[in-house]
Short mmCIF file of C-alpha atoms and ligand atoms in Angstrom, two decimals:
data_model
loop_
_atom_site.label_atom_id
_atom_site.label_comp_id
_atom_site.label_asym_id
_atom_site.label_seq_id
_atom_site.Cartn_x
_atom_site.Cartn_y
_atom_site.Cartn_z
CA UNK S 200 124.27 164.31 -13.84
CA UNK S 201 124.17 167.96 -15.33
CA UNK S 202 124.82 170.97 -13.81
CA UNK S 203 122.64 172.32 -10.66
CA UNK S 204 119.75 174.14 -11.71
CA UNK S 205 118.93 177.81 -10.48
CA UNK S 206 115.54 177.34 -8.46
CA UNK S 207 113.85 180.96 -8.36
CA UNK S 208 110.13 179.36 -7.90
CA UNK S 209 108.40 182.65 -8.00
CA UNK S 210 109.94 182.95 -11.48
CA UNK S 211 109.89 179.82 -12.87
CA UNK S 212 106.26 178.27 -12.15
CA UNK S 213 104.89 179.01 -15.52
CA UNK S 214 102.09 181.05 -15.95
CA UNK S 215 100.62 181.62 -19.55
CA UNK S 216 98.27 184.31 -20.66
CA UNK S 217 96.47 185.02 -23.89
CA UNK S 218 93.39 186.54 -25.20
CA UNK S 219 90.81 185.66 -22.28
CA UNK S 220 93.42 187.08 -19.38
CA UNK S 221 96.14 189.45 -20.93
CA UNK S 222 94.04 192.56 -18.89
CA UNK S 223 95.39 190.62 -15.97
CA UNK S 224 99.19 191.19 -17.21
CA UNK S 225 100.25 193.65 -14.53
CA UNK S 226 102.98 195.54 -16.20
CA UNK S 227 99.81 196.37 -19.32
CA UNK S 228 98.35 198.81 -16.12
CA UNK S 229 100.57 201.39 -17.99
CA UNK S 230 99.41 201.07 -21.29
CA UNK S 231 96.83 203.08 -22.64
CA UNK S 232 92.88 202.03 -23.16
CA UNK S 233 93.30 201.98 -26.51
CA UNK S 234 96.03 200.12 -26.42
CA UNK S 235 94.48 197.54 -24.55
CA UNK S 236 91.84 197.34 -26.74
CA UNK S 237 94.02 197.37 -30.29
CA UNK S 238 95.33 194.37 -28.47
CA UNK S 239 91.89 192.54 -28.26
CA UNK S 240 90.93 193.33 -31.51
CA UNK S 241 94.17 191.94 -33.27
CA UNK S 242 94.36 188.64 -30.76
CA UNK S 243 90.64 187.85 -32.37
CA UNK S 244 92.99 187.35 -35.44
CA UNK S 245 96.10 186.57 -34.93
CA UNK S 246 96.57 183.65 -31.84
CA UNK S 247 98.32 185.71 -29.32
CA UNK S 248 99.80 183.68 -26.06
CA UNK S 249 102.33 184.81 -23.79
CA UNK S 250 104.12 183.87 -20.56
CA UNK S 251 105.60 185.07 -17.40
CA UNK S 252 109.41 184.18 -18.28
CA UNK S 253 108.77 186.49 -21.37
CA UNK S 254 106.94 189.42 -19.36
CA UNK S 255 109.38 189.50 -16.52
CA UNK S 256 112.64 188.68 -17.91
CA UNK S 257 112.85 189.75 -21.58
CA UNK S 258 110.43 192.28 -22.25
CA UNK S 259 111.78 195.69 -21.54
CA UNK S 260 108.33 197.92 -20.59
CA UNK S 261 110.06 201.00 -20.05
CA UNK S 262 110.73 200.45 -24.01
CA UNK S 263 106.87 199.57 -24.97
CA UNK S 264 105.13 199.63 -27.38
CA UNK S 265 108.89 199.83 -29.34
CA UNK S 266 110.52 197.12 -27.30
CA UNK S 267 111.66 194.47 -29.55
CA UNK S 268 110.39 191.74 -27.63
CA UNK S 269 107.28 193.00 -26.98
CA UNK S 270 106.28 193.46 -30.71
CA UNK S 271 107.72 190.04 -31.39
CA UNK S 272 104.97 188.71 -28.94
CA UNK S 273 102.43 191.20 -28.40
CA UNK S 274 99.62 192.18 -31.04
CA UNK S 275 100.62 195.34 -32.91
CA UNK S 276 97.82 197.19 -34.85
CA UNK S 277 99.48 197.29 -37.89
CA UNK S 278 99.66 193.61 -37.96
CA UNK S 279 95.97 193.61 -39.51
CA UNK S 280 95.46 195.74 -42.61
CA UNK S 281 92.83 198.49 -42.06
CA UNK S 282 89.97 197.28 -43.19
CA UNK S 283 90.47 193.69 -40.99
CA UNK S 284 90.74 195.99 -38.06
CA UNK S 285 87.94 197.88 -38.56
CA UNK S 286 85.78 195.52 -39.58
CA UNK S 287 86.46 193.75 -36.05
CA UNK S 288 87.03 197.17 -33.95
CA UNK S 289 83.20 197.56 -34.95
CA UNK S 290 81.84 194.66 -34.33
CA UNK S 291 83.33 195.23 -30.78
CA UNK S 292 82.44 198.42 -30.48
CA UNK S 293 78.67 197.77 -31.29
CA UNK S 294 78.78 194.63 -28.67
CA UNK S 295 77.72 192.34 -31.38
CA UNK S 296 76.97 188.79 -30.54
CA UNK S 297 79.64 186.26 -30.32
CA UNK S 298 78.39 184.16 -33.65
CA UNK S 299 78.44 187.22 -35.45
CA UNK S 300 82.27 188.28 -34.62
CA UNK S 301 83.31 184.53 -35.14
CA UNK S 302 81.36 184.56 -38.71
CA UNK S 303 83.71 187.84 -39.73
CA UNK S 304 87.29 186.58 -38.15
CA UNK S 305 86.84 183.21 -39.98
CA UNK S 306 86.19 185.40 -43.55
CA UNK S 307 89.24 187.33 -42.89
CA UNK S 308 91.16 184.30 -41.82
CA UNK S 309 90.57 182.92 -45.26
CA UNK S 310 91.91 186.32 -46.71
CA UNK S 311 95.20 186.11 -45.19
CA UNK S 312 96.96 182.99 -47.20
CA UNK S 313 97.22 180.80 -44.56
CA UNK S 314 99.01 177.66 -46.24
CA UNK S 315 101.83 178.81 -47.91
CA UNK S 316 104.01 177.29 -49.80
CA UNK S 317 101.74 174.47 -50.00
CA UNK S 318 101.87 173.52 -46.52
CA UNK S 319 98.85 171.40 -46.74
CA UNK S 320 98.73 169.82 -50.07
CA UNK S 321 101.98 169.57 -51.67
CA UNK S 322 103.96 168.02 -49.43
CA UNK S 323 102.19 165.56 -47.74
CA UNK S 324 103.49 162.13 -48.66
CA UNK S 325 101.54 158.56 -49.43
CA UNK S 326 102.47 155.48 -47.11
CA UNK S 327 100.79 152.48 -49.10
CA UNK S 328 98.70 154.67 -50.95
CA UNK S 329 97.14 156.77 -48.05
CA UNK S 330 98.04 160.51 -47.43
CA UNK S 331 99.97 160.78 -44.29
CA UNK S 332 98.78 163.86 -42.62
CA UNK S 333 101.38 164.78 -39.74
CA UNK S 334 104.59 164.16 -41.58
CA UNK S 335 106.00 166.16 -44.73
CA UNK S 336 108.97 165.05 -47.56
CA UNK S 337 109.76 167.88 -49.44
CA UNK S 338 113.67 167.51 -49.44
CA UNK S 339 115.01 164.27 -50.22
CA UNK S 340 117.25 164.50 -47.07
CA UNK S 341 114.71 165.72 -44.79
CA UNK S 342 111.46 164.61 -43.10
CA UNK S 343 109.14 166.85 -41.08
CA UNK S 344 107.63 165.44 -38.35
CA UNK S 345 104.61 167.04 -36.31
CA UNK S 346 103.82 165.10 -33.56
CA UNK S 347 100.23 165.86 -32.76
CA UNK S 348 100.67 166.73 -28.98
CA UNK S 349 103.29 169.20 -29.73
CA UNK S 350 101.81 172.04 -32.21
CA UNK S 351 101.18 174.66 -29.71
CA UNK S 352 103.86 176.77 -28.54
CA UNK S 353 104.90 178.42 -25.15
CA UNK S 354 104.50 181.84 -26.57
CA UNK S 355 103.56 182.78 -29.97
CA UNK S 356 105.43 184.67 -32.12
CA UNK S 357 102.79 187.23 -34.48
CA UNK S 358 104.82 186.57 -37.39
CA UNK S 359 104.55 182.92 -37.57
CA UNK S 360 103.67 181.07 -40.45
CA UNK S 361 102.02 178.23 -38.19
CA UNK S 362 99.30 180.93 -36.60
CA UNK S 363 96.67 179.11 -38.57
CA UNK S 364 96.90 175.80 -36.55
CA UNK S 365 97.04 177.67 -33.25
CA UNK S 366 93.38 179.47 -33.93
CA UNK S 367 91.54 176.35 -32.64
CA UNK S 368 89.96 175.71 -36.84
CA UNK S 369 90.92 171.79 -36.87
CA UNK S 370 90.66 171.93 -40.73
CA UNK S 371 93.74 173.68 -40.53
CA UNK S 372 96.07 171.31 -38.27
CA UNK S 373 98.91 169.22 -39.48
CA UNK S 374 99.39 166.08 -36.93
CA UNK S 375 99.98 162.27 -36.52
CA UNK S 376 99.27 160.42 -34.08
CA UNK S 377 101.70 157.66 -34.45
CA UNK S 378 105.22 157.44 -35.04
CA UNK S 379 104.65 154.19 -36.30
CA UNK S 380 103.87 155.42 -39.47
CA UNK S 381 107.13 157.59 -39.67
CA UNK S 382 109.10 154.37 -39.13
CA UNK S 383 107.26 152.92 -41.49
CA UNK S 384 107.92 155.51 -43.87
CA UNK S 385 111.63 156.15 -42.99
CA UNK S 386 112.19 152.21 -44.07
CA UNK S 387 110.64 152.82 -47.21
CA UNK S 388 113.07 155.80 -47.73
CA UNK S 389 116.52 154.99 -47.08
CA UNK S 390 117.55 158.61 -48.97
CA UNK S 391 116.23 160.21 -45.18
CA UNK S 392 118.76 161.04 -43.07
CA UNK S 393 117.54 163.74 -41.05
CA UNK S 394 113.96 163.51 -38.94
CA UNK S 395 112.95 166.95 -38.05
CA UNK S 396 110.50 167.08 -35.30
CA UNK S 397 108.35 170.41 -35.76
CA UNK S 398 105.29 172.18 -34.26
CA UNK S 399 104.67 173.94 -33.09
CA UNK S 400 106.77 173.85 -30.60
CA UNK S 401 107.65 170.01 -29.81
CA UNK S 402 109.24 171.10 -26.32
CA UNK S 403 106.10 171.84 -25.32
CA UNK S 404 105.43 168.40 -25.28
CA UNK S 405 106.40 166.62 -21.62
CA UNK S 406 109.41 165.02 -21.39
CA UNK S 407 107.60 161.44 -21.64
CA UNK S 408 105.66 162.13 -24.83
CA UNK S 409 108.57 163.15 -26.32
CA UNK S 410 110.01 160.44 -25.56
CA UNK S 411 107.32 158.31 -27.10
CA UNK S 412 107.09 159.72 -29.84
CA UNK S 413 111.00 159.09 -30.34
CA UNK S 414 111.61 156.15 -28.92
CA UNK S 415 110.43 154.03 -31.52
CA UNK S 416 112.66 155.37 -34.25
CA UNK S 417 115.78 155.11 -32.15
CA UNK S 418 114.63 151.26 -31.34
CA UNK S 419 114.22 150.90 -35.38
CA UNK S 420 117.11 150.19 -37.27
CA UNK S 421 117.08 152.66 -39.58
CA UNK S 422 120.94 153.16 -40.01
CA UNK S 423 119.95 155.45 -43.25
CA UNK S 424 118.58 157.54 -40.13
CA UNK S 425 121.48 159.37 -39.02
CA UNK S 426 119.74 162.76 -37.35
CA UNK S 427 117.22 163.94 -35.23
CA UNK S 428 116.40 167.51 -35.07
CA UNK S 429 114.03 169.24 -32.98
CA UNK S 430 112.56 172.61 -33.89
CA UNK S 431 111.90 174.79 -30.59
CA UNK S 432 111.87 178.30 -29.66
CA UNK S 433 111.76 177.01 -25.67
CA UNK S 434 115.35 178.21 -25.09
CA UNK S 435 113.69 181.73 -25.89
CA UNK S 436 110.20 181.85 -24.96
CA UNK S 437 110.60 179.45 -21.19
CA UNK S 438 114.64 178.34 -20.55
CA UNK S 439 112.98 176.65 -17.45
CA UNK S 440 111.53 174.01 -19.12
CA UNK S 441 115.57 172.42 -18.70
CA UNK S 442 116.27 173.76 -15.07
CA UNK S 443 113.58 173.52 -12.95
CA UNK S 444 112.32 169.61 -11.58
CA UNK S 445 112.22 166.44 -12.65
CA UNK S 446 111.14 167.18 -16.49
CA UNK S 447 114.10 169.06 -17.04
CA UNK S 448 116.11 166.12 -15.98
CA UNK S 449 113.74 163.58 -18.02
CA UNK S 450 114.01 165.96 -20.94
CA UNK S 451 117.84 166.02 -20.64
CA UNK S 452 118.52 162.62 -20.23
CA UNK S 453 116.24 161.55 -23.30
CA UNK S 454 118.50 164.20 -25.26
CA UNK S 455 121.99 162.14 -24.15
CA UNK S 456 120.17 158.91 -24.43
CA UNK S 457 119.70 160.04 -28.41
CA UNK S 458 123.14 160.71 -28.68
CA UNK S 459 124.14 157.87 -26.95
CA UNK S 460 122.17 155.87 -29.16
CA UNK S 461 124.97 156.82 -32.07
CA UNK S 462 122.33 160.06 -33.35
CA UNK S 463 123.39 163.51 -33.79
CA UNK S 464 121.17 165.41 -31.94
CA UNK S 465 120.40 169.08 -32.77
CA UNK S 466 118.15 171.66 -31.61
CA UNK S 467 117.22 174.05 -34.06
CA UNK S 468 116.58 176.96 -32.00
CA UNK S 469 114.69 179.74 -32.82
CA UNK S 470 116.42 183.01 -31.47
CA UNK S 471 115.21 186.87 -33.61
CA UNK S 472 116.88 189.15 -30.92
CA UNK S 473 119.86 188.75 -28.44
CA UNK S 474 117.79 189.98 -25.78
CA UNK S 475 116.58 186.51 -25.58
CA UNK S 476 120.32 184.83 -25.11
CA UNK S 477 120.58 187.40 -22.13
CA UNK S 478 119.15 185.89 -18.96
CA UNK S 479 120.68 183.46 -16.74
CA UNK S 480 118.46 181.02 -17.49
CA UNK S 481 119.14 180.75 -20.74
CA UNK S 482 122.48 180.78 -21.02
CA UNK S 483 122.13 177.73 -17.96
CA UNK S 484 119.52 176.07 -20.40
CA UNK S 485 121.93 176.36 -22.97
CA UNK S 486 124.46 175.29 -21.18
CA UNK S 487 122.90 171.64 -19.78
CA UNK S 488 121.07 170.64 -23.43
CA UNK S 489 124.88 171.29 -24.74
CA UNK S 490 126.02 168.84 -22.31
CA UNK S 491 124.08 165.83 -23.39
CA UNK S 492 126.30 165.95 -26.05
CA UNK S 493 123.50 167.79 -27.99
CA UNK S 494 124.25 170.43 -30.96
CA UNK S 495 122.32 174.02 -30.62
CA UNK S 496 121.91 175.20 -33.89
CA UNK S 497 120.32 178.86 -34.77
CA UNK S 498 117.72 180.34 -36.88
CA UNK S 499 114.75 183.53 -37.61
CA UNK S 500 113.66 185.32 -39.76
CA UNK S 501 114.56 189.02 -40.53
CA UNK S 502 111.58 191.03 -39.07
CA UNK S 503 111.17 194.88 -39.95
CA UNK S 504 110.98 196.84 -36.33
CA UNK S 505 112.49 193.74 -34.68
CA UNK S 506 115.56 192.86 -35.96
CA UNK S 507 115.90 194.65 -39.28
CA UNK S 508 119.94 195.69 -38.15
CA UNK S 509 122.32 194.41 -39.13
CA UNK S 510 124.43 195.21 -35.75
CA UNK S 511 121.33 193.44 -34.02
CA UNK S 512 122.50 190.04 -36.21
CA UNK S 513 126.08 190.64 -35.75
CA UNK S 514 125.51 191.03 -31.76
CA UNK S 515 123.07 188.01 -31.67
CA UNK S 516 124.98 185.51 -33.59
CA UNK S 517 128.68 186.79 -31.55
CA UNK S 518 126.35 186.08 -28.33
CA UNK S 519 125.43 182.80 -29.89
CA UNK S 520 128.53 181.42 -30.65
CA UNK S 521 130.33 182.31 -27.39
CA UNK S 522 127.24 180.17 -25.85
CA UNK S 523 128.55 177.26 -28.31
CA UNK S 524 125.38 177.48 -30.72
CA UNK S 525 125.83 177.91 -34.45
CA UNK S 526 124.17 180.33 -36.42
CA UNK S 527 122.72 178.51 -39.38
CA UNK S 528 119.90 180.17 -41.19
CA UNK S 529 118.47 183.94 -41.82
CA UNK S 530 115.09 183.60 -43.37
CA UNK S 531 113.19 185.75 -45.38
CA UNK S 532 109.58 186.43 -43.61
CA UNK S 533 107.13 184.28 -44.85
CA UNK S 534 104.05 185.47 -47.23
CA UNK S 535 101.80 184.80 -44.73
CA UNK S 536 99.39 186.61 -42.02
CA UNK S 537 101.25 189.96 -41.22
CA UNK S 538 104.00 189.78 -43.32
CA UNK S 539 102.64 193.20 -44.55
CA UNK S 540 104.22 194.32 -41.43
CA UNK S 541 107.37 192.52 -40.67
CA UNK S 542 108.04 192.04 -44.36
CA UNK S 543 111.68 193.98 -45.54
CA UNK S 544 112.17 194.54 -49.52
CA UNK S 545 114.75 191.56 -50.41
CA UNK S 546 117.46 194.28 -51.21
CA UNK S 547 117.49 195.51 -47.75
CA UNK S 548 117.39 191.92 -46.32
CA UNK S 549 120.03 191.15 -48.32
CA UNK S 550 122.22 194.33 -47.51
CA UNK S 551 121.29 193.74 -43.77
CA UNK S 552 122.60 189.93 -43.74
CA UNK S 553 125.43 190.94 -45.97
CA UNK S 554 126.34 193.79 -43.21
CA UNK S 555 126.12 191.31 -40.49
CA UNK S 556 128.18 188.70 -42.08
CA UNK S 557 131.19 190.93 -42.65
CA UNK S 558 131.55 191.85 -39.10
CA UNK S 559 131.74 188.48 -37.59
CA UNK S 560 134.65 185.87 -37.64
CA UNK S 561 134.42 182.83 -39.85
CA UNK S 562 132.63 180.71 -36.87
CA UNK S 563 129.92 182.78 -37.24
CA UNK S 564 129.46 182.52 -41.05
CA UNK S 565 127.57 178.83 -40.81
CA UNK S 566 124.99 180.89 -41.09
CA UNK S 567 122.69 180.67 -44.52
CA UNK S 568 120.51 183.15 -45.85
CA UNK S 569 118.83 185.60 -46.65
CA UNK S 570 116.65 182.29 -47.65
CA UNK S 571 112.90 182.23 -49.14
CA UNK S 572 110.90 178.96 -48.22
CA UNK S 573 109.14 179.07 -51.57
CA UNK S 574 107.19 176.23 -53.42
CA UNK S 575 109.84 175.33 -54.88
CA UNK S 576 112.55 175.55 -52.33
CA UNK S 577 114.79 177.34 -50.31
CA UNK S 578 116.03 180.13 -52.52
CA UNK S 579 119.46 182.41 -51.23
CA UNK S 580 119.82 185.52 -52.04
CA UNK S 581 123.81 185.88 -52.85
CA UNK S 582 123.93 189.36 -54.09
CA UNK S 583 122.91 192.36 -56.49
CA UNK S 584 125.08 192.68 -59.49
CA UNK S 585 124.83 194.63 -62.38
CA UNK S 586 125.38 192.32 -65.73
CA UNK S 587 126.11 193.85 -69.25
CA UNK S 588 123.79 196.83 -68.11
CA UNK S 589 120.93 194.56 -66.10
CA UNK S 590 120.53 194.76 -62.48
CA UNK S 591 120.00 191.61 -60.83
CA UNK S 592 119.52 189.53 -58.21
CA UNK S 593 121.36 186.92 -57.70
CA UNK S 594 119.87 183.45 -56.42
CA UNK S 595 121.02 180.15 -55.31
CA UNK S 596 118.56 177.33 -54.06
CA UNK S 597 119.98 175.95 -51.06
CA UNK S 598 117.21 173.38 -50.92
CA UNK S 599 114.92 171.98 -54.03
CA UNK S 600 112.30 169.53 -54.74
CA UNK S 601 114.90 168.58 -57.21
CA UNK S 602 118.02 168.58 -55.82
CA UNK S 603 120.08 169.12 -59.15
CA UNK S 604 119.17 172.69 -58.82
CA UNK S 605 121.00 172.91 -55.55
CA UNK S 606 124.05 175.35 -55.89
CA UNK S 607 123.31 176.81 -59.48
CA UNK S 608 122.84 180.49 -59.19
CA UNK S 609 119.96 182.09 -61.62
CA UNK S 610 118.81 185.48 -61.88
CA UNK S 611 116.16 187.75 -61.22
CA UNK S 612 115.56 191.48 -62.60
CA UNK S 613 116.13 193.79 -59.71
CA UNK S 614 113.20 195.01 -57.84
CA UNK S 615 113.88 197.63 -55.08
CA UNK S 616 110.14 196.61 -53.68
CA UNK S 617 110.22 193.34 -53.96
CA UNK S 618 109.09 191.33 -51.01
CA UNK S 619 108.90 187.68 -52.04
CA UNK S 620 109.69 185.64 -54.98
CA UNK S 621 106.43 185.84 -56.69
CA UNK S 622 107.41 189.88 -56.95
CA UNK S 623 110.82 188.70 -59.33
CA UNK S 624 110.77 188.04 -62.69
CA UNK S 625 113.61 186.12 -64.58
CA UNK S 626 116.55 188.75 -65.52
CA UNK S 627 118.26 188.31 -69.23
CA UNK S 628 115.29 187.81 -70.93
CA UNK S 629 114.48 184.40 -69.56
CA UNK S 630 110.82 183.25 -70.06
CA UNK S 631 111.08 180.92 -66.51
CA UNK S 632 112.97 180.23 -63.29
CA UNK S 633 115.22 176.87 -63.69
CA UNK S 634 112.58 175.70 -60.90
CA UNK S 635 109.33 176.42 -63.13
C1 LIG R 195 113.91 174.00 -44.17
C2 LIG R 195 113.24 172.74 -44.42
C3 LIG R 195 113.88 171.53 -44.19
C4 LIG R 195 115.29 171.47 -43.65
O1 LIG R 195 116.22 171.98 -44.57
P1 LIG R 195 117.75 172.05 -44.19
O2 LIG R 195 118.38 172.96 -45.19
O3 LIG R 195 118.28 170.66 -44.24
O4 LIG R 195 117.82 172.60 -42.79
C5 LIG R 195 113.20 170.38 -44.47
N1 LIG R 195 111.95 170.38 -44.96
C6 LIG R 195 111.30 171.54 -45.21
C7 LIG R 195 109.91 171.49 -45.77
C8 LIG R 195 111.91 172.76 -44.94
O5 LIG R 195 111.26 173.90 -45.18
S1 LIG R 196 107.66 179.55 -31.39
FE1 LIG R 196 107.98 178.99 -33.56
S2 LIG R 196 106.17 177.79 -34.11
FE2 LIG R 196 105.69 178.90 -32.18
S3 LIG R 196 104.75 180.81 -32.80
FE3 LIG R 196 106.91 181.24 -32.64
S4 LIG R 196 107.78 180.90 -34.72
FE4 LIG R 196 105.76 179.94 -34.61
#
């Protein structure tokens, strides 16, 4: 039914490699000792999981340790503040005992914010009066969905805002276990009209899981249920999973048989660098999910010694339109784990997406952003203005708790250091926010 795969088998039998087995990476021969060791002692902290596809294919090593792709994936140093490092990079060093190292990566764990936004509390909604813990309703439109056999990933990205439900602490994980409840839930809530099925990484997830975990709202009649969307960064992190075998082809035809069912179906792909829309396989991958009659659509965040160009943007979402995917969102990096290190002042952000948009045509500019995923909701930046004498920013919420505040720019005072909302203060002498 789709196109012939490419069958390289040396290449695509997946082969993953994290924390326990990274010394085994053959291409990390060339790195230094202490390298290799800044590696261990930031993977205690940060979950750090890589593959072959991503070794082989997309990581340039003649470029390490500044290769783009190998900072998105590999631990960096920097990505713990001094004091974490040492504190581990001691413990190490002394050979303490395994409780003892555990005891100090859980303390610093706690110190690095790792809900969010309220990830855990806030937006967990009630189904006849009982929290429901894998599924969040934050936008009236939207519902999260985290399947529970899909919140690991293929390859973890260091910047993530998930990292705390890949570090094995089950106080931390968001998950259901039925999608009976979401059914439920979705009849209750006519208003939904997009499901978006989230990890994680849900293609991680075999192609019959998937589909079990779909299959009952498509069988529902939910006709206020007009989307499903599927977060993934597979099409970056292992193409193969739509080439090679028979759970490509399961995994493609449950995609058409969602469209056929009368759905839009669209992957939200996660793509930070065109590097990764540069192999074959993707651009086959690609290629196939686009003709079940799927939609690709794109989004990252801006990440400082990764993407922060705007030429980078401008080449990635060109790349991604000639593949037929459409850019939609440009985040801001979350205020979460090492944000100290991928983090970009908003004015540079700004200037960087701004730079980007101008030099692509008017396909391109789907795209949304720079965008915050606050508390309060997903808050633009739209540009710096000066305003009887005031510099400001200027914000728009793209998405709200309360969606009357959609598409009503406020104002911030300008901050040339500011990282994150909770760094901007109301401009014009306002005591609040309209959200606050
Ligand atoms: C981003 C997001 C969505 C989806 O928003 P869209 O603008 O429709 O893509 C839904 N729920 C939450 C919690 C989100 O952060
Ligand atoms: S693939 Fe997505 S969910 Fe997984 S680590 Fe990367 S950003 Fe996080």
């Amino acid at each position: 039914m789709f196109e012939p795969p490419i069958i390289q088998s040396d290449k695509s039998k997946y082969k993953a490699y994290g924390l326990r087995n990274f010394h085994k990476i053959p291409q990390l021969s060339k790195l230094s000792s202490k390298m290799k060791f800044e590696i261990d002692v930031v993977a205690r902290i940060f979950p750090f999981k890589t593959n072959n596809y991503v070794i082989n294919e997309l990581i340039r090593w003649e470029n390490v340790p500044d290769d783009p792709i190998f900072r998105l994936t590999f631990p960096q140093k920097e990505m713990l503040l001094p004091g974490h490092f040492q504190r581990i990079a001691n413990l190490l060093q002394l050979g303490a005992e395994k409780d003892e190292i555990d005891r100090e990566i859980n303390k610093i764990h706690a110190e690095l914010n790792p809900h969010p936004a309220g990830q855990m509390e806030d937006n967990v909604p009630l189904l006849d009066g009982e929290r429901l813990s894998g599924i969040q309703h934050k936008y009236r439109e939207t519902l999260l969905f985290f399947p529970s056999k899909g919140q690991t990933c293929h390859a973890y990205c260091s910047f993530c805002f998930r990292w705390p439900q890949f570090i094995g602490n089950d106080a931390y994980k968001i998950a259901l276990h039925e999608t009976s409840h979401v059914v439920k839930y979705l009849r209750k809530h006519p208003e939904i009209s997009d499901v978006l099925i989230t990890g994680g990484d849900p293609m991680i997830m075999k192609a019959q899981t998937l589909q079990h975990y779909i299959e009952p709202i498509l069988k529902a009649d939910l006709p206020g249920c007009r989307t499903i969307r599927i977060g993934t960064k597979s099409l970056s992190f292992w193409p193969y999973k739509y080439l090679i075998g028979s759970e490509a082809e399961e995994t493609l035809a449950l995609f058409k048989r969602i469209v056929d069912s009368g759905k839009h179906l669209a992957i939200m792909a996660h793509f930070s660098h065109p590097r990764e829309l540069s192999t074959k396989a993707v651009r086959l991958a690609i290629k196939r999910i686009r003709k079940t009659g799927a939609e690709i659509r794109t989004q990252s965040p801006i990440l400082r010694r990764i993407n922060d160009d705007p030429d980078v943007w401008s080449q990635m979402w060109k790349k991604q339109i000639s593949l037929g995917c459409i850019p939609y969102y440009m985040f801001v990096v979350r205020n979460t784990g090492a944000q100290h290190y991928y983090g970009l002042p908003l004015q540079q952000t700004y200037n960087i997406f701004k730079n980007a948009y101008q030099q692509v045509s008017g396909l391109a500019r789907t795209v949304r952003g720079p965008s915050m995923s606050t508390l309060p909701g997903k808050i633009q930046i739209i540009g710096i203005f000066e305003i009887h004498g005031e510099k400001v920013f200027g914000l728009n919420m793209l998405q709200s708790r309360n969606p009357e505040l959609v598409m009503k720019p406020f104002f911030a005072k300008y901050n040339p250091n500011a990282t994150w909302l909770d760094q901007l203060k109301p401009a014009f002498g306002e005591k609040k926010f309209p959200f606050e």
